[in-house]
Amino acid sequence: MNKKIYRNIAAVTAIFAITLSIMLATNYFQVRKATPLQTEVAETLKELNDMNSNNPQLQEQIRELDLLSRRAYFVSESHLKTGIYLLLAMIGVLVLSLRFYFHDVKNIPDKDIDPVDDWLVKSKSRNYVLWGSGVLATAALLLAFLSSPYYTSLKSKKAAGSDDSALTADSYPVEEELTTDDEYAMAGIVRDETAGDAAAETQTPAEESAATEASGAETAQAAEAAAEGPEIPKVTHNGFRGNNSNGQSSARNIPASWNLASGTNIAWKASIPKPGYNSPAISGRNVFLSGADASGRELYCYDLFTGELKWTLSASGIPGSPSAMPKVNEDTGLAASSVATNGQQVCAIFATGDIICADMDGNKLWAKNVGVPDNHYGYASSLLIYGSEVIIQYDNDSNGKLMALNLSNGNVRWSKDRSEKATWSSPTIAYVDRKPQLVVMGNPAITAYNPDNGDIIWKVDCMSGEVGASPCANNGRIFGANEYVNLVAINGVDGSVLWESNDYLPEVSSPVASRDWVYVATSYGVLACYNAETGELVAEQDLGCQFYSSPMIVDGKLFIFSVEGTLYMFSNNGQLTLLGSINTGENTFATPAFTDGMMVVRSQNGLYCVSSNS
Amino acid sequence: MKKDKDNEKLVDGSPIKRRDFFRKLGTVMAGAGVAAVGAGGAAKVKGNRKADLYWQIDHEKCIQCGRCETSCVMPVSAVRCMHANKVCGYCDLCGGYYRTNAKELNTAAENMLCPTGAISRKFVEEPYFEYTIDEALCNGCGKCVKGCSSFGNGSLYLQVRQELCLNCNECSIAKVCPSGAISRVSYESAYKFKDHA
Amino acid sequence: MKKLLTSAGLLLGAGPLARAVNRFPRPDFESGYQYPEYSYAVPNEMLWDIIDVSVLLILLGIVTWALFKKRTRGPILAVSVVSVGYFGFFRGGCVCSIGSIQNIALAFVDPSYSLPIAVFLFFIIPIVFAFLFGRVFCAGVCPFGAVQDLVNVKNFRISRAVSGALSVIPWIYLAFALLYALTRTRFLICRFDPFIGIFRLGGDIGVISFGIVLLLMSIFTGRPFCRFLCPYGAILNVVSRASIFKVKITPKPCISCDLCHDSCPVDAIKAPYGNRTGETPTEGVKRIVIYMAVLPVLMLAGALILRWSSPDLARANSEVRLYEMVTEYEASFSDVMEPEVEAFYSQGRNLAELEASKDEVLKSFRLYSTLAGILIGLVVGLKLLEMSLKRGRKEYEIDYGHCVGCAKCFDYCPQNKILAKNE
């Protein structure tokens, strides 16, 4: 009789325990997976709210969701706790009733499964041990062999051997080409772009939908372009003075002769709504630049092939943005800083300290105010995009900083205080031993930072005065110059000064370096060429003009615009042979942007594109 | 009886039987081994006050990766946020209290950083606010710590609450801590306070 | 040169300095605001140590008394319940004797490691008891054995050939646990402790599931964890074979009824055996001589295999893993930085120093994995030897290495029944 009761209790508790444990397990996995406090939906909504403030409906939604998720979290937590106690009690009862049920059953197995002969058992067991350990040992040996350096080298050799011979023939010259640091830097740009793609893929799910939309639009656009328009050039010009802000471009076939007045080899001309001294940037089919006046600050995107103004994004409604414009010099303006892009996002900063970031379709991703710069001429440092962060050289008279913001959400990745006074110089990325250094010039030092975390790699006190030019780098050497001080060459490995010279010094225009030569353009019209290794002045040309725009080394030639609007082209061989000059008649302060077969120039009158295809 | 005698051969005529001899030898050897290990171990033992018994986070090394929240063996981590009032700037715009880009400084859900609502604040005097952590709600995610150390004085920091910690033989958070910030410490330094230094 | 030195200094200082920030000054309160006072109590570990060790001693005493004096299972069952409740659910299972092996081993090789007294006592007391009385610790004081014993309802027999071969596993587990503990990589026994998650009502879901599977198995067969996994059981096995006092099924002569053999959940009672093999004595001797000769070969093979595998085994070490991560990062400069790599740079460490410490780890891995290989080879060889020994038995005998002293056989023996009736 009792036995029956125990059996029934056991059956009931067993059913209960099983259902309860299944419920608990599903609850556990749901809670673990959903992490109620960090739902994608809530995060997306919050980010949306960051972008466009004063949307009470959205805020209401966030509040509701937040309440729900918190309740879910705490409720599921307490449920899990009580559930587990309940389950334990159930199992206790189950085991107890089972024990009572089997209480009077003596443990007598039906029959012995082993042979009666003990010796046979032992022999069998011995065999099992032998075989088992043999199998284990072989497995261990195999694993050790598979991961041994000998095998991996063998495998890679085999893979290389089995490759198509044409392919290896193709790939070898590339490897040979990539021997110098500057060429590595170029390769680095390509890598940056692919890394950017990867970053876009690994973005938070909240942004993923936006990103896929954007990329979808991009591919559609690309398909469209492939169908009807010319091929989109691959060479980018990601910001001030090109990729890495280093004054070099791998663009080819820049037209040697053109005429702005007659329109020969001019693809298009466009006007720019608001003024600015910043330089254009090119990525894919887009040309980016910014403009600002007292009434507003805007980021523009033009079509590279047609010159059509594709979109305008206004930097307005940013919390912390000053209502009154900071006092700026007329020569600087409110939009002296050039924009930066990586082909996924584009960022622009203004003299008010407002920074905005948009995708390629002009949708605002984020915007913030990093603080109104305390700068007596006006903030002028250009942005620089490195990987998935945008770097801001925020040198000013009261609280100088160097900041790296996350491109996808504008959060500060790292920030380093700088004791520098206000400067108008822009950061650059230098590759030393194939590793990137973020080189920043200010008063009183040129400093190299680790772009990943902002740690200082080296610092050289060698500047003073009002630093307007930006540093440049090539072949592991970093060059910086400022008027009334020095042109300094620094070894990027340890920060030791290689040489100094002060024959010709720039005021606004930044120097540029090739592997062997360093070029300096002064504001009084002298272009000078120094030997990069020794610092010896090897050539000089007095052109009787003014240089504010920075020289660029493109396709083995040196391109530089004078303020008066003449483009000079020189040989890059240490002799400064004038290859040609083109007078446009339009005052030019900005540095032109280059891509294959094309050059986009911002003059005081507007924007135009030089192209051999037109 | 005769059979028994056959099995129990004598060792070199001594009165001890062979199996007994081996057994005694084994006992002596095992005893010696146990005594050796015991003595050796006893020599290494340190008093409880000196020995490093408690797991704790070195806040100087902590990079607020968020693994404390998820890696503890407890359902809710034994790591909680602590607040060093004497380090705090009592700011209105607190990087540990508000999300970055918070539009308005109020307690609306879209502006708050703490996912469990464990941080509360009290107005002290213009322009200062006192921040308090409700450790019953805190789950040790370290979001506020990250916010405070990147925008503020770093007065918020993560610590292992010793009365919650199970004192595992091997802390499962320490094993996944990317900066190796968790180690065993002695009784005297069971907490690494920021404001007691 | 001076500049070089200053830049080096900056690099070194960058890590710790960066964190000591004071962006906002401490406010000057005018309203007489007082800073709140907090007090954080640190639990009195000393008191808990004393309680834990006393409970351990009392429980061991009760089991010993029940086995040797009282000869009944009742108190052992009670001890099991207390042990599961106290050591298991209440104290959360840490520190346990099984895990303490690692701490003891570490204390022997690492002078910087401080061995807490409770850990030492938890390690040595059960061993001393095993040396005196056999595995009384396993009987019901160990919460792991106790919980398996408590859920055990009906026993199905496992082939003794299989279980004999499987009993090598605890030694292999022990060898690896020691290897990883001595290289300060991790405590394997603690990581893969199947029951601790159940006692703590939380933890790694995979390991808890493994524990549940083991518990389900132990409903139908006695103590799978103790028999086929527990490394501390392996040590106690050796010690208790040589124990001074040995438990007996019955003080009266055996009547060879076979009942006790059936009752044993861990198959530690061996039936009488006439030792009539088809082999000639010389064949048997020859086999033993061969295995004796093979023993060093096995040890050598184990040593070599594990030495070769040591770079792979070392990848579980955080320092080695960090080195891999950092070199991978520096080769690719990926935009996503693992927190480990981020921490590496923010602490101002450099690759050369990391490489040196990685090499140090690899070196110790080479040494200890060689030793672990020797241990495994030795255990396999000894097992083979043990399996080649022929020994007759006239009556039912306890295998003292495997007997966990659960006292189940006492109830089955008819001789004990008579004894009880006579009293």
Coordinates of N, CA and C in Angstrom, one line a residue, chain C residues 147-318:
Chain C
V147 N 26.5 13.3 -2.4 CA 25.3 13.6 -3.3 C 25.0 12.5 -4.3
Q148 N 26.1 11.9 -4.7 CA 25.9 10.8 -5.7 C 25.3 9.6 -4.9
D149 N 25.8 9.4 -3.7 CA 25.3 8.3 -2.9 C 23.8 8.4 -2.6
L150 N 23.5 9.7 -2.3 CA 22.1 9.9 -1.8 C 21.1 9.7 -3.0
V151 N 21.5 10.0 -4.2 CA 20.5 9.8 -5.3 C 20.6 8.4 -5.8
N152 N 21.5 7.6 -5.4 CA 21.7 6.2 -5.9 C 20.5 5.4 -5.4
V153 N 19.8 4.8 -6.4 CA 18.6 4.0 -6.1 C 18.8 2.6 -6.4
K154 N 19.2 2.3 -7.6 CA 19.3 0.9 -8.0 C 20.6 0.8 -8.8
N155 N 21.4 -0.3 -8.5 CA 22.6 -0.4 -9.2 C 22.6 -1.4 -10.3
F156 N 23.1 -0.9 -11.5 CA 23.4 -1.8 -12.6 C 24.9 -2.0 -12.7
R157 N 25.3 -3.2 -12.9 CA 26.7 -3.5 -12.9 C 27.4 -3.0 -14.2
I158 N 28.6 -2.5 -14.0 CA 29.4 -2.2 -15.2 C 30.4 -3.3 -15.3
S159 N 30.7 -3.7 -16.5 CA 31.7 -4.8 -16.7 C 33.0 -4.4 -16.0
R160 N 33.5 -5.3 -15.2 CA 34.7 -5.0 -14.4 C 35.9 -4.8 -15.3
A161 N 35.9 -5.4 -16.4 CA 37.0 -5.2 -17.4 C 37.0 -3.7 -17.8
V162 N 35.8 -3.2 -18.0 CA 35.7 -1.7 -18.4 C 36.1 -0.8 -17.3
S163 N 35.5 -1.1 -16.1 CA 35.7 -0.2 -15.0 C 37.1 -0.2 -14.5
G164 N 37.7 -1.4 -14.7 CA 39.2 -1.5 -14.3 C 40.0 -0.6 -15.3
A165 N 39.7 -0.6 -16.5 CA 40.4 0.2 -17.5 C 40.2 1.7 -17.3
L166 N 38.9 2.0 -16.9 CA 38.5 3.4 -16.8 C 39.1 4.0 -15.5
S167 N 39.6 3.2 -14.6 CA 40.1 3.8 -13.4 C 41.5 4.4 -13.6
V168 N 42.0 4.3 -14.8 CA 43.2 5.1 -15.2 C 42.9 6.6 -15.3
I169 N 41.7 6.9 -15.7 CA 41.3 8.2 -16.1 C 41.6 9.2 -15.0
P170 N 41.3 8.9 -13.7 CA 41.5 9.9 -12.6 C 43.0 10.3 -12.6
W171 N 43.9 9.3 -12.9 CA 45.3 9.6 -12.8 C 45.7 10.6 -14.0
I172 N 45.1 10.4 -15.1 CA 45.4 11.3 -16.3 C 44.9 12.6 -15.9
Y173 N 43.7 12.7 -15.4 CA 43.1 13.9 -15.0 C 44.0 14.6 -13.9
L174 N 44.5 13.9 -13.0 CA 45.4 14.4 -12.0 C 46.6 15.0 -12.6
A175 N 47.2 14.2 -13.6 CA 48.4 14.7 -14.2 C 48.2 16.0 -14.9
F176 N 47.1 16.2 -15.6 CA 46.8 17.4 -16.3 C 46.5 18.6 -15.3
A177 N 45.7 18.2 -14.3 CA 45.4 19.2 -13.3 C 46.7 19.8 -12.7
L178 N 47.6 18.9 -12.3 CA 48.9 19.3 -11.8 C 49.7 20.2 -12.8
L179 N 49.7 19.7 -14.0 CA 50.4 20.5 -15.1 C 49.9 21.9 -15.1
Y180 N 48.5 22.0 -15.2 CA 48.0 23.4 -15.4 C 48.1 24.2 -14.1
A181 N 48.0 23.5 -12.9 CA 48.2 24.3 -11.7 C 49.6 24.8 -11.5
L182 N 50.6 23.9 -11.8 CA 52.0 24.2 -11.6 C 52.4 25.3 -12.5
T183 N 51.8 25.4 -13.7 CA 52.2 26.5 -14.6 C 51.4 27.7 -14.4
R184 N 50.6 27.7 -13.3 CA 49.7 28.9 -13.0 C 48.8 29.2 -14.1
T185 N 48.4 28.2 -14.9 CA 47.5 28.5 -16.0 C 46.1 28.6 -15.5
R186 N 45.6 27.5 -15.0 CA 44.3 27.5 -14.3 C 44.1 26.3 -13.5
F187 N 43.1 26.3 -12.7 CA 42.8 25.2 -11.8 C 41.7 24.3 -12.6
L188 N 42.2 23.3 -13.3 CA 41.3 22.5 -14.1 C 40.2 21.8 -13.2
I189 N 40.6 21.3 -12.1 CA 39.6 20.6 -11.2 C 38.5 21.6 -10.8
C190 N 38.9 22.8 -10.6 CA 37.8 23.8 -10.2 C 37.0 24.2 -11.4
R191 N 37.6 24.3 -12.5 CA 36.9 24.7 -13.7 C 35.9 23.7 -14.1
F192 N 36.3 22.4 -14.0 CA 35.4 21.4 -14.5 C 34.8 20.6 -13.4
D193 N 34.5 21.3 -12.3 CA 33.9 20.6 -11.1 C 32.4 20.5 -11.4
P194 N 31.9 19.2 -11.6 CA 30.6 19.1 -12.1 C 29.5 19.4 -11.1
F195 N 29.8 19.3 -9.8 CA 28.6 19.5 -8.9 C 28.6 20.9 -8.2
I196 N 29.7 21.6 -8.4 CA 29.7 22.9 -7.6 C 28.6 23.9 -8.2
G197 N 28.4 23.8 -9.5 CA 27.3 24.6 -10.0 C 26.0 24.3 -9.5
I198 N 25.8 23.0 -9.2 CA 24.5 22.6 -8.6 C 24.4 23.0 -7.2
F199 N 25.5 23.0 -6.4 CA 25.5 23.4 -5.1 C 25.3 24.9 -5.0
R200 N 25.8 25.6 -5.9 CA 25.7 27.1 -5.9 C 24.5 27.6 -6.6
L201 N 23.8 26.8 -7.2 CA 22.6 27.1 -8.0 C 22.9 28.1 -9.0
G202 N 24.0 27.9 -9.7 CA 24.4 28.8 -10.8 C 25.8 28.6 -11.2
G203 N 26.1 29.0 -12.4 CA 27.5 28.8 -12.9 C 27.4 28.5 -14.4
D204 N 28.5 27.9 -14.8 CA 28.6 27.6 -16.2 C 27.6 26.5 -16.6
I205 N 26.8 26.8 -17.6 CA 25.6 25.9 -17.9 C 26.1 24.5 -18.4
G206 N 27.2 24.5 -19.1 CA 27.8 23.3 -19.7 C 28.2 22.3 -18.6
V207 N 29.0 22.9 -17.6 CA 29.5 22.1 -16.5 C 28.3 21.6 -15.7
I208 N 27.3 22.5 -15.4 CA 26.2 22.0 -14.6 C 25.5 20.9 -15.3
S209 N 25.3 21.0 -16.6 CA 24.6 19.9 -17.4 C 25.4 18.6 -17.2
F210 N 26.8 18.7 -17.3 CA 27.6 17.5 -17.1 C 27.3 17.0 -15.7
G211 N 27.2 17.8 -14.7 CA 26.9 17.4 -13.3 C 25.6 16.7 -13.2
I212 N 24.6 17.2 -13.9 CA 23.3 16.6 -13.9 C 23.3 15.2 -14.6
V213 N 24.1 15.1 -15.7 CA 24.2 13.8 -16.3 C 24.9 12.8 -15.4
L214 N 25.9 13.3 -14.7 CA 26.6 12.4 -13.7 C 25.6 12.0 -12.6
L215 N 24.8 12.9 -12.1 CA 23.8 12.6 -11.1 C 22.8 11.6 -11.6
L216 N 22.3 11.8 -12.8 CA 21.4 10.8 -13.4 C 22.0 9.5 -13.5
M217 N 23.3 9.4 -13.9 CA 24.0 8.2 -14.0 C 24.1 7.5 -12.7
S218 N 24.3 8.3 -11.7 CA 24.6 7.7 -10.3 C 23.3 7.2 -9.7
I219 N 22.1 7.5 -10.3 CA 20.9 6.9 -9.8 C 21.0 5.4 -10.1
F220 N 21.6 5.0 -11.2 CA 21.6 3.6 -11.6 C 23.0 2.9 -11.5
T221 N 24.0 3.7 -11.2 CA 25.3 3.0 -10.9 C 26.0 3.8 -9.9
G222 N 26.8 3.1 -9.1 CA 27.4 3.8 -7.9 C 28.5 4.8 -8.3
R223 N 28.3 6.1 -7.9 CA 29.4 7.1 -7.9 C 30.3 7.1 -9.1
P224 N 29.7 7.4 -10.3 CA 30.6 7.5 -11.5 C 31.7 8.5 -11.4
F225 N 31.4 9.7 -10.7 CA 32.5 10.7 -10.6 C 33.6 10.1 -9.7
C226 N 33.3 9.6 -8.6 CA 34.3 9.1 -7.7 C 35.2 8.0 -8.3
R227 N 34.5 7.2 -9.1 CA 35.3 6.0 -9.6 C 36.1 6.4 -10.9
F228 N 35.5 7.2 -11.7 CA 36.2 7.4 -13.0 C 36.7 8.8 -13.3
L229 N 36.6 9.7 -12.3 CA 37.1 11.0 -12.6 C 37.9 11.6 -11.4
C230 N 37.5 11.3 -10.2 CA 38.0 12.1 -9.1 C 39.5 11.9 -8.9
P231 N 40.3 12.9 -9.0 CA 41.8 12.8 -8.8 C 42.2 12.6 -7.4
Y232 N 41.4 13.2 -6.5 CA 41.7 13.0 -5.1 C 41.4 11.6 -4.6
G233 N 40.3 11.0 -5.3 CA 40.0 9.6 -5.0 C 41.2 8.7 -5.4
A234 N 41.9 9.1 -6.5 CA 43.0 8.3 -6.9 C 44.1 8.3 -5.9
I235 N 44.4 9.5 -5.3 CA 45.4 9.6 -4.2 C 44.9 8.7 -3.0
L236 N 43.6 8.9 -2.6 CA 43.1 8.2 -1.4 C 43.2 6.7 -1.7
N237 N 42.9 6.3 -3.0 CA 43.0 4.9 -3.4 C 44.3 4.3 -3.0
V238 N 45.4 5.0 -3.4 CA 46.8 4.5 -3.1 C 47.0 4.4 -1.6
V239 N 46.7 5.5 -0.9 CA 46.9 5.6 0.5 C 46.1 4.5 1.3
S240 N 44.9 4.4 0.9 CA 44.0 3.5 1.7 C 44.3 2.0 1.5
R241 N 45.0 1.7 0.4 CA 45.4 0.3 0.2 C 46.4 -0.1 1.3
A242 N 47.2 0.9 1.8 CA 48.1 0.6 2.8 C 47.7 1.1 4.2
S243 N 46.4 1.2 4.3 CA 45.9 1.7 5.6 C 46.1 0.8 6.8
I244 N 46.2 1.4 7.9 CA 46.6 0.5 9.1 C 45.4 -0.3 9.6
F245 N 44.3 0.4 9.8 CA 43.1 -0.4 10.2 C 42.2 -0.6 9.0
K246 N 41.7 -1.8 8.8 CA 40.9 -2.0 7.6 C 39.5 -2.5 8.0
V247 N 38.5 -2.0 7.3 CA 37.2 -2.3 7.6 C 36.9 -3.8 7.1
K248 N 36.0 -4.5 7.8 CA 35.7 -5.9 7.4 C 34.2 -6.0 7.1
I249 N 33.8 -6.8 6.2 CA 32.4 -6.9 5.9 C 31.7 -7.5 7.1
T250 N 32.3 -8.5 7.7 CA 31.8 -9.2 8.9 C 32.9 -9.7 9.8
P251 N 32.7 -9.6 11.1 CA 33.8 -10.1 11.9 C 33.7 -11.6 12.0
K252 N 32.6 -12.2 11.5 CA 32.5 -13.6 11.6 C 33.0 -14.2 10.3
P253 N 33.2 -15.5 10.2 CA 33.7 -16.1 9.0 C 32.8 -15.9 7.8
C254 N 33.3 -15.8 6.7 CA 32.5 -15.6 5.4 C 31.9 -16.9 5.0
I255 N 30.6 -16.9 4.6 CA 30.0 -18.1 4.2 C 29.8 -18.1 2.7
S256 N 30.5 -17.1 2.0 CA 30.5 -17.1 0.5 C 29.1 -17.2 -0.1
C257 N 28.2 -16.3 0.4 CA 26.9 -16.3 -0.1 C 26.7 -15.3 -1.3
D258 N 27.7 -14.5 -1.6 CA 27.7 -13.6 -2.7 C 26.8 -12.4 -2.6
L259 N 26.1 -12.3 -1.4 CA 25.2 -11.1 -1.3 C 25.9 -9.8 -1.2
C260 N 27.1 -9.8 -0.5 CA 27.8 -8.5 -0.3 C 28.3 -8.0 -1.7
H261 N 28.8 -9.0 -2.4 CA 29.3 -8.6 -3.8 C 28.2 -7.9 -4.6
D262 N 27.0 -8.4 -4.5 CA 25.9 -7.7 -5.2 C 25.6 -6.4 -4.7
S263 N 25.8 -6.2 -3.4 CA 25.4 -4.9 -2.8 C 26.3 -3.8 -3.0
C264 N 27.5 -4.1 -3.4 CA 28.5 -3.0 -3.4 C 28.3 -2.1 -4.7
P265 N 28.1 -0.8 -4.4 CA 27.8 0.1 -5.5 C 29.0 0.4 -6.4
V266 N 30.2 0.3 -5.8 CA 31.4 0.6 -6.5 C 32.3 -0.6 -6.9
D267 N 31.6 -1.8 -6.8 CA 32.3 -3.0 -7.2 C 33.6 -3.2 -6.6
A268 N 33.7 -3.0 -5.3 CA 34.9 -3.1 -4.6 C 35.0 -4.4 -3.8
I269 N 34.1 -5.3 -4.0 CA 34.1 -6.6 -3.3 C 34.4 -7.7 -4.3
K270 N 35.5 -8.4 -4.1 CA 36.0 -9.4 -5.0 C 35.5 -10.8 -4.6
A271 N 35.0 -11.5 -5.6 CA 34.5 -12.8 -5.2 C 35.7 -13.8 -5.1
P272 N 35.5 -14.9 -4.4 CA 36.6 -15.9 -4.2 C 37.0 -16.4 -5.6
Y273 N 38.2 -16.8 -5.7 CA 38.7 -17.1 -7.0 C 39.8 -18.2 -6.9
G274 N 39.7 -19.2 -7.6 CA 40.6 -20.3 -7.4 C 41.9 -20.2 -8.2
N275 N 42.0 -19.1 -9.0 CA 43.3 -18.9 -9.7 C 43.7 -20.1 -10.5
R276 N 42.8 -20.6 -11.3 CA 43.1 -21.7 -12.2 C 43.1 -21.2 -13.6
T277 N 44.2 -20.7 -14.1 CA 44.3 -20.2 -15.4 C 44.9 -21.3 -16.3
G278 N 44.7 -21.2 -17.6 CA 45.3 -22.1 -18.5 C 46.8 -21.9 -18.7
E279 N 47.3 -20.8 -18.2 CA 48.7 -20.5 -18.5 C 49.6 -21.3 -17.5
T280 N 50.8 -21.6 -18.0 CA 51.8 -22.1 -17.1 C 52.4 -21.0 -16.3
P281 N 52.9 -21.3 -15.1 CA 53.4 -20.2 -14.3 C 54.5 -19.4 -15.0
T282 N 55.4 -20.1 -15.8 CA 56.4 -19.3 -16.5 C 55.9 -18.3 -17.5
E283 N 54.8 -18.6 -18.1 CA 54.1 -17.7 -19.0 C 53.7 -16.4 -18.3
G284 N 53.1 -16.6 -17.1 CA 52.7 -15.5 -16.3 C 53.9 -14.6 -15.9
V285 N 55.0 -15.3 -15.4 CA 56.2 -14.6 -15.0 C 56.8 -13.8 -16.1
K286 N 56.7 -14.5 -17.3 CA 57.3 -13.8 -18.5 C 56.6 -12.5 -18.8
R287 N 55.2 -12.6 -18.7 CA 54.4 -11.4 -19.0 C 54.8 -10.3 -18.0
I288 N 54.9 -10.7 -16.7 CA 55.2 -9.6 -15.8 C 56.6 -9.0 -16.1
V289 N 57.5 -9.9 -16.4 CA 58.9 -9.3 -16.7 C 58.8 -8.4 -17.9
I290 N 58.0 -8.8 -18.9 CA 57.9 -7.9 -20.1 C 57.3 -6.6 -19.7
Y291 N 56.2 -6.6 -18.9 CA 55.6 -5.4 -18.5 C 56.5 -4.5 -17.7
M292 N 57.3 -5.2 -16.9 CA 58.3 -4.4 -16.1 C 59.2 -3.7 -17.0
A293 N 59.6 -4.4 -18.1 CA 60.6 -3.8 -19.1 C 59.9 -2.7 -19.8
V294 N 58.6 -2.9 -20.1 CA 57.8 -1.9 -20.9 C 57.6 -0.6 -20.1
L295 N 57.5 -0.7 -18.8 CA 57.2 0.4 -17.9 C 58.0 1.6 -18.2
P296 N 59.4 1.5 -18.2 CA 60.2 2.7 -18.6 C 59.9 3.2 -20.0
V297 N 59.6 2.3 -20.9 CA 59.3 2.7 -22.3 C 58.1 3.6 -22.3
L298 N 57.1 3.1 -21.5 CA 55.8 3.8 -21.5 C 56.0 5.2 -20.9
M299 N 56.8 5.2 -19.8 CA 57.1 6.5 -19.2 C 57.8 7.5 -20.2
L300 N 58.7 6.9 -20.9 CA 59.5 7.8 -21.9 C 58.5 8.2 -23.0
A301 N 57.7 7.3 -23.4 CA 56.8 7.7 -24.5 C 55.8 8.8 -24.0
G302 N 55.3 8.6 -22.8 CA 54.4 9.6 -22.3 C 55.1 11.0 -22.2
A303 N 56.3 10.9 -21.7 CA 57.1 12.2 -21.5 C 57.3 12.8 -22.9
L304 N 57.7 12.1 -23.9 CA 57.9 12.7 -25.2 C 56.7 13.2 -25.8
I305 N 55.6 12.4 -25.7 CA 54.4 12.9 -26.4 C 53.9 14.2 -25.8
L306 N 53.9 14.2 -24.4 CA 53.4 15.4 -23.8 C 54.3 16.6 -24.0
R307 N 55.6 16.3 -24.1 CA 56.6 17.4 -24.3 C 56.4 18.0 -25.7
W308 N 56.1 17.2 -26.7 CA 55.8 17.7 -28.0 C 54.5 18.5 -28.0
S309 N 53.6 18.0 -27.2 CA 52.3 18.7 -27.2 C 52.3 20.0 -26.4
S310 N 53.4 20.2 -25.6 CA 53.4 21.3 -24.7 C 53.1 22.6 -25.3
P311 N 53.5 23.0 -26.5 CA 53.1 24.3 -27.0 C 51.6 24.4 -27.2
D312 N 51.0 23.3 -27.6 CA 49.5 23.4 -27.7 C 48.8 23.5 -26.4
L313 N 49.4 22.7 -25.4 CA 48.8 22.7 -24.1 C 49.0 24.1 -23.5
A314 N 50.1 24.8 -23.8 CA 50.4 26.1 -23.2 C 49.4 27.2 -23.7
R315 N 48.7 26.9 -24.8 CA 47.8 27.9 -25.3 C 46.7 28.3 -24.4
A316 N 46.5 27.4 -23.4 CA 45.4 27.8 -22.4 C 45.9 28.8 -21.5
N317 N 47.2 29.1 -21.5 CA 47.8 30.1 -20.5 C 47.5 31.5 -21.0
S318 N 47.1 32.3 -20.1 CA 46.7 33.7 -20.5 C 47.8 34.5 -21.1

